[in-house]
């Protein structure tokens, strides 16, 4: 079977290590360029780094990528190299401590999961989020930047959540797998959501290659994906991962609908709209499955995880709000929200 244009481009473009943004990411990138020598990696820079800053965020994203598709030329032994894991653990502690400290002043918070999920659906009138901006006033260059920001997750969509499967049991596991089955295209490779996003990028005149824009995407977008990877990789954070997954599905439908409307307003190619219309339909069902069957069954078995689920919801909202401020502040001043502006392309809208 012939590859699609998006798949073909993604196949031939290399997954290069990123350009460092400070001493932490420089340490990680320098190490990964070599064969694992099991030599100590310095931890001193972790205490000096901003937990949400460009340096730590990129360093952590780079470490996590070893558990996904990895980088060309990086030895696969680095995935479980003890010294790199020790450095990653220190960065995770800094990141997790910052998240907990910024949510309810460091308190655990209420364990009313249903109320926490209901709260994320309450929007100010008129709406003032990123999807509202895209629907109502954004220009095509801003839409393309948004697509690039989200590519660091959507080209691996649902992969972080798959780590939940062996950590659940009973109905919660069965229902989560049902949701993931949809996310992975229901058994059809061309319908995998990550592939739909690659097709969207190609139709928007962007490279659909995995990690192609890693050097261009700033910390706020990387931090959202780091949160997913951290929650997914640690069994003790399984409740937080369920909370994150639930809030992502709850908020996806109205957001995807608005972005679909934005694509239509901008006259984007049909392939740009398909990804979002697919989520309007699928995620409306996923929301109910996650709330009733995954969270409901999980709490019946492990009621002590309620506070962790609420934390996962709050952490997602916090990091998404930070990303939204970054985007809207940049666009409001007429400047790029990426590290470098995207070049013009032959695809015009």
Coordinates of C-alpha atoms in Angstrom, one line a residue:
X1 CA 0.0 0.0 0.0
X2 CA 1.4 3.4 -0.9
X3 CA 2.2 5.8 1.9
X4 CA 0.1 9.0 2.2
X5 CA 1.9 12.2 1.6
X6 CA 2.0 12.9 5.3
X7 CA 3.2 9.5 6.2
X8 CA 5.8 9.5 3.5
X9 CA 7.2 12.9 4.7
X10 CA 7.2 11.7 8.3
X11 CA 9.0 8.5 7.2
X12 CA 12.0 10.3 5.6
X13 CA 12.6 13.2 8.0
X14 CA 15.0 12.4 10.8
X15 CA 14.2 12.8 14.5
X16 CA 17.0 15.1 15.5
X17 CA 18.0 15.9 19.1
X18 CA 16.9 19.4 20.0
X19 CA 19.0 22.5 20.4
X20 CA 19.7 23.0 24.1
X21 CA 18.1 26.0 25.9
X22 CA 20.3 26.0 29.0
X23 CA 22.7 24.0 31.1
X24 CA 20.2 21.2 31.9
X25 CA 19.1 20.5 28.4
X26 CA 22.7 20.9 27.2
X27 CA 23.7 18.1 29.7
X28 CA 21.0 15.8 28.5
X29 CA 21.7 16.4 24.8
X30 CA 25.4 16.1 25.2
X31 CA 25.0 12.8 27.0
X32 CA 22.6 11.4 24.4
X33 CA 25.1 12.0 21.7
X34 CA 27.5 9.5 23.3
X35 CA 27.3 5.8 24.1
X36 CA 26.0 5.3 27.7
X37 CA 29.0 5.3 30.0
X38 CA 27.1 5.1 33.3
X39 CA 29.0 8.2 34.5
X40 CA 27.5 10.6 37.0
X41 CA 25.4 13.4 35.5
X42 CA 25.4 16.7 37.5
X43 CA 22.2 17.5 39.4
X44 CA 23.2 21.0 40.7
X45 CA 21.5 22.9 37.8
X46 CA 18.1 21.4 38.7
X47 CA 17.8 23.4 41.9
X48 CA 18.6 26.6 40.0
X49 CA 16.2 26.0 37.1
X50 CA 12.7 27.4 36.7
X51 CA 10.4 24.3 36.9
X52 CA 8.3 25.8 34.0
X53 CA 11.2 27.3 32.2
X54 CA 12.6 26.6 28.8
X55 CA 15.7 24.7 30.0
X56 CA 14.1 22.2 32.4
X57 CA 11.0 21.7 30.3
X58 CA 13.1 20.8 27.2
X59 CA 15.4 18.6 29.2
X60 CA 12.5 16.7 30.7
X61 CA 10.7 16.4 27.3
X62 CA 13.9 15.0 25.8
X63 CA 14.3 12.4 28.5
X64 CA 10.7 11.3 28.1
X65 CA 11.0 11.0 24.4
X66 CA 13.3 8.0 24.9
X67 CA 10.1 6.1 26.0
X68 CA 8.3 7.0 22.8
X69 CA 10.0 6.9 19.4
X70 CA 13.4 8.3 20.5
X71 CA 15.9 10.2 18.4
X72 CA 18.0 9.1 15.5
X73 CA 21.5 8.2 16.5
X74 CA 20.7 7.9 20.2
X75 CA 21.5 4.5 21.6
X76 CA 18.4 2.7 22.9
X77 CA 20.2 1.8 26.1
X78 CA 19.7 5.4 27.3
X79 CA 16.0 4.7 27.9
X80 CA 16.9 3.0 31.2
X81 CA 20.3 4.3 31.9
X82 CA 20.5 4.8 35.7
X83 CA 22.3 8.2 35.8
X84 CA 19.9 9.7 33.2
X85 CA 17.0 8.4 35.2
X86 CA 18.5 10.0 38.4
X87 CA 18.7 13.3 36.6
X88 CA 15.2 12.9 35.3
X89 CA 13.8 12.1 38.7
X90 CA 15.3 15.3 40.1
X91 CA 13.6 17.3 37.3
X92 CA 10.4 15.5 37.9
X93 CA 10.5 16.4 41.6
X94 CA 11.0 20.0 40.8
X95 CA 8.1 20.0 38.3
X96 CA 5.7 18.1 40.5
X97 CA 6.5 20.3 43.5
X98 CA 5.8 23.4 41.5
X99 CA 2.5 22.0 40.3
X100 CA 1.4 21.0 43.8
X101 CA 2.5 24.4 45.1
X102 CA 0.6 26.3 42.5
X103 CA -2.6 24.4 43.1
X104 CA -4.6 25.5 46.1
X105 CA -1.5 26.9 47.8
X106 CA 0.0 23.4 48.0
X107 CA -3.0 21.8 49.7
X108 CA -4.4 18.5 48.5
X109 CA -7.7 20.2 47.7
X110 CA -11.2 18.7 47.7
X111 CA -11.8 15.2 46.6
X112 CA -15.1 15.8 44.9
X113 CA -14.2 14.5 41.5
X114 CA -17.6 15.2 39.9
X115 CA -17.6 18.8 41.0
X116 CA -14.1 19.3 39.7
X117 CA -15.0 18.0 36.3
X118 CA -18.2 20.0 36.2
X119 CA -16.3 23.2 37.1
X120 CA -14.1 22.9 34.0
X121 CA -17.1 23.2 31.8
X122 CA -18.1 26.5 33.2
X123 CA -16.9 29.2 30.8
X124 CA -17.0 33.0 31.1
X125 CA -19.5 34.7 28.8
X126 CA -18.3 35.8 26.3
X127 CA -15.6 33.2 26.0
X128 CA -12.0 34.4 26.1
X129 CA -9.9 31.2 25.5
X130 CA -7.6 30.2 22.7
X131 CA -10.3 28.4 20.7
X132 CA -12.6 31.4 21.0
X133 CA -9.8 33.6 19.6
X134 CA -9.2 31.2 16.8
X135 CA -12.9 31.0 15.9
X136 CA -13.5 34.7 16.0
X137 CA -10.5 36.7 15.0
X138 CA -7.4 34.7 14.3
X139 CA -5.5 34.9 11.0
X140 CA -4.2 31.9 9.2
X141 CA -0.6 32.4 10.4
X142 CA -1.9 32.2 14.0
X143 CA -3.9 29.1 13.3
X144 CA -0.8 27.5 11.8
X145 CA 1.2 28.4 14.9
X146 CA -1.5 26.8 17.1
X147 CA -1.2 23.6 15.0
X148 CA 2.6 23.5 15.6
X149 CA 2.2 24.0 19.3
X150 CA -0.1 21.1 19.6
X151 CA 2.0 18.9 17.3
X152 CA 4.3 18.0 20.2
X153 CA 1.4 16.0 21.6
X154 CA -1.0 15.2 18.8
X155 CA 1.6 13.4 16.7
X156 CA 1.8 11.0 19.7
X157 CA -1.9 11.4 20.7
X158 CA -3.1 8.9 23.3
X159 CA 0.3 7.2 23.7
X160 CA 0.9 8.6 27.2
X161 CA -2.5 7.4 28.3
X162 CA -1.8 3.9 27.2
X163 CA 0.5 3.5 30.2
X164 CA -2.6 3.5 32.3
X165 CA -3.9 0.2 30.9
X166 CA -1.7 -2.2 33.1
X167 CA -2.4 0.0 36.1
X168 CA -6.2 -0.4 36.1
X169 CA -8.4 -3.4 36.5
X170 CA -12.0 -4.5 35.9
X171 CA -14.4 -2.1 34.2
X172 CA -12.0 0.8 34.5
X173 CA -9.4 -1.0 32.4
X174 CA -12.0 -2.3 29.9
X175 CA -13.5 1.1 29.4
X176 CA -10.2 2.9 29.1
X177 CA -9.1 0.4 26.4
X178 CA -12.4 1.1 24.5
X179 CA -11.5 4.8 24.5
X180 CA -8.0 4.2 23.4
X181 CA -9.2 1.9 20.6
X182 CA -11.1 4.9 19.2
X183 CA -8.0 7.1 19.7
X184 CA -5.9 4.6 17.7
X185 CA -8.3 4.6 14.8
X186 CA -10.5 1.6 15.7
X187 CA -8.1 -0.7 14.0
X188 CA -7.6 1.4 10.9
X189 CA -4.2 3.0 10.5
X190 CA -5.4 5.9 8.4
X191 CA -7.9 6.8 11.2
X192 CA -5.4 6.9 14.0
X193 CA -5.7 10.3 15.5
X194 CA -2.0 11.0 15.3
X195 CA -2.2 10.2 11.6
X196 CA -5.2 12.5 11.2
X197 CA -3.1 15.3 12.8
X198 CA -0.2 14.6 10.5
X199 CA -2.7 14.9 7.5
X200 CA -3.9 18.1 9.0
X201 CA -0.4 19.5 9.2
X202 CA 0.4 18.6 5.6
X203 CA -2.9 20.2 4.4
X204 CA -1.9 23.4 6.4
X205 CA 1.4 23.6 4.6
X206 CA 3.4 22.3 7.6
X207 CA 5.7 19.4 8.0
X208 CA 3.9 16.4 9.4
X209 CA 7.2 14.8 10.5
X210 CA 7.4 13.7 14.1
X211 CA 9.3 16.1 16.3
X212 CA 10.0 18.4 13.3
X213 CA 9.0 21.5 15.2
X214 CA 10.5 20.6 18.6
X215 CA 13.1 23.4 18.4
X216 CA 10.3 25.9 17.6
X217 CA 7.8 25.1 20.4
X218 CA 8.3 27.0 23.6
X219 CA 8.1 25.6 27.2
X220 CA 4.4 26.1 27.9
X221 CA 3.4 23.6 25.3
X222 CA 6.1 21.2 26.2
X223 CA 5.1 21.3 29.8
X224 CA 1.6 20.1 29.0
X225 CA 3.1 17.0 27.4
X226 CA 5.6 16.5 30.1
X227 CA 2.8 16.4 32.6
X228 CA 1.1 13.6 30.7
X229 CA 4.4 11.6 30.4
X230 CA 5.2 12.0 34.1
X231 CA 1.7 10.9 35.2
X232 CA 1.7 8.0 32.8
X233 CA 5.1 6.7 33.6
X234 CA 4.6 6.6 37.4
X235 CA 2.1 4.1 38.8
X236 CA 1.7 6.2 41.9
X237 CA 0.4 9.0 39.8
X238 CA -2.2 6.9 38.0
X239 CA -5.1 8.8 39.7
X240 CA -3.7 12.1 38.4
X241 CA -3.4 10.6 34.9
X242 CA -7.0 9.5 35.0
X243 CA -8.0 13.0 36.1
X244 CA -6.0 14.6 33.3
X245 CA -7.4 12.2 30.7
X246 CA -11.0 12.9 31.9
X247 CA -10.6 16.7 31.8
X248 CA -9.0 16.5 28.3
X249 CA -12.0 14.6 27.0
X250 CA -14.5 16.8 28.8
X251 CA -13.1 20.1 27.3
X252 CA -12.3 18.6 23.9
X253 CA -15.7 18.8 22.4
X254 CA -16.5 22.5 22.7
X255 CA -12.9 23.4 21.9
X256 CA -12.7 21.2 18.8
X257 CA -16.1 22.5 17.6
X258 CA -14.9 26.1 17.8
X259 CA -11.6 25.3 16.0
X260 CA -13.5 23.5 13.3
X261 CA -15.6 26.6 12.9
X262 CA -12.4 28.6 12.7
X263 CA -11.1 26.4 9.9
X264 CA -14.3 26.9 8.0
X265 CA -14.1 30.7 8.5
X266 CA -10.5 30.8 7.3
X267 CA -11.3 28.6 4.2
X268 CA -8.9 25.9 5.3
X269 CA -8.6 22.7 3.2
X270 CA -11.1 19.9 4.3
X271 CA -8.3 17.8 5.8
X272 CA -7.6 20.6 8.3
X273 CA -11.1 20.3 9.6
X274 CA -11.5 16.5 9.7
X275 CA -9.2 16.1 12.8
X276 CA -11.4 18.4 14.8
X277 CA -14.8 17.2 13.6
X278 CA -13.6 13.7 14.5
X279 CA -13.0 14.8 18.1
X280 CA -16.4 16.5 18.4
X281 CA -18.1 13.2 17.7
X282 CA -15.8 10.8 19.5
X283 CA -15.0 12.8 22.6
X284 CA -18.6 13.4 23.5
X285 CA -18.9 9.6 24.0
X286 CA -15.5 9.4 25.6
X287 CA -16.4 12.0 28.3
X288 CA -19.2 9.8 29.6
X289 CA -17.2 6.6 29.5
X290 CA -14.4 8.2 31.4
X291 CA -16.6 9.8 34.0
X292 CA -19.0 6.8 34.6
X293 CA -17.0 3.7 33.8
X294 CA -13.3 4.6 34.3
X295 CA -13.5 7.0 37.2
X296 CA -16.5 5.5 38.8
X297 CA -15.1 2.0 38.8
X298 CA -11.6 3.2 39.9
X299 CA -13.0 5.1 42.9
X300 CA -15.1 2.1 43.9
X301 CA -11.9 0.0 44.1
X302 CA -9.5 2.7 45.2
X303 CA -11.4 5.6 46.8
X304 CA -8.2 7.1 48.2
X305 CA -7.3 8.1 44.7
X306 CA -10.0 10.8 44.6
X307 CA -7.6 13.6 45.6
X308 CA -5.1 12.5 43.0
X309 CA -7.8 12.6 40.3
X310 CA -8.7 16.1 41.3
X311 CA -5.0 17.1 41.3
X312 CA -4.7 15.8 37.7
X313 CA -7.7 17.9 36.7
X314 CA -6.3 21.0 38.4
X315 CA -2.7 20.5 37.0
X316 CA -4.1 20.2 33.5
X317 CA -6.1 23.4 33.9
X318 CA -3.1 25.2 35.3
X319 CA -0.7 24.3 32.5
X320 CA -3.3 24.8 29.8
X321 CA -4.0 28.3 31.2
X322 CA -0.2 29.1 31.1
X323 CA -0.1 28.0 27.5
X324 CA -3.2 30.1 26.7
X325 CA -1.7 33.2 28.2
X326 CA 1.5 32.7 26.2
X327 CA -0.4 32.3 22.9
X328 CA -2.8 35.2 23.5
X329 CA -0.2 37.6 24.8
X330 CA 2.0 37.0 21.8
X331 CA -0.8 37.2 19.2
X332 CA -2.3 40.2 21.0
X333 CA 1.0 42.0 20.4
X334 CA 1.2 40.8 16.8
X335 CA 4.3 38.6 17.4
X336 CA 5.0 35.0 16.9
X337 CA 4.2 32.6 19.8
X338 CA 6.9 30.2 18.6
X339 CA 10.7 30.5 19.0
X340 CA 10.8 31.5 15.3
X341 CA 8.1 32.6 12.9
X342 CA 7.0 29.9 10.5
X343 CA 8.1 30.5 6.8
X344 CA 5.5 31.2 4.2
X345 CA 4.2 28.2 2.3
X346 CA 2.5 27.6 -1.0
X347 CA -0.7 26.5 0.8
X348 CA -2.5 29.8 1.1
X349 CA -5.8 30.5 2.9

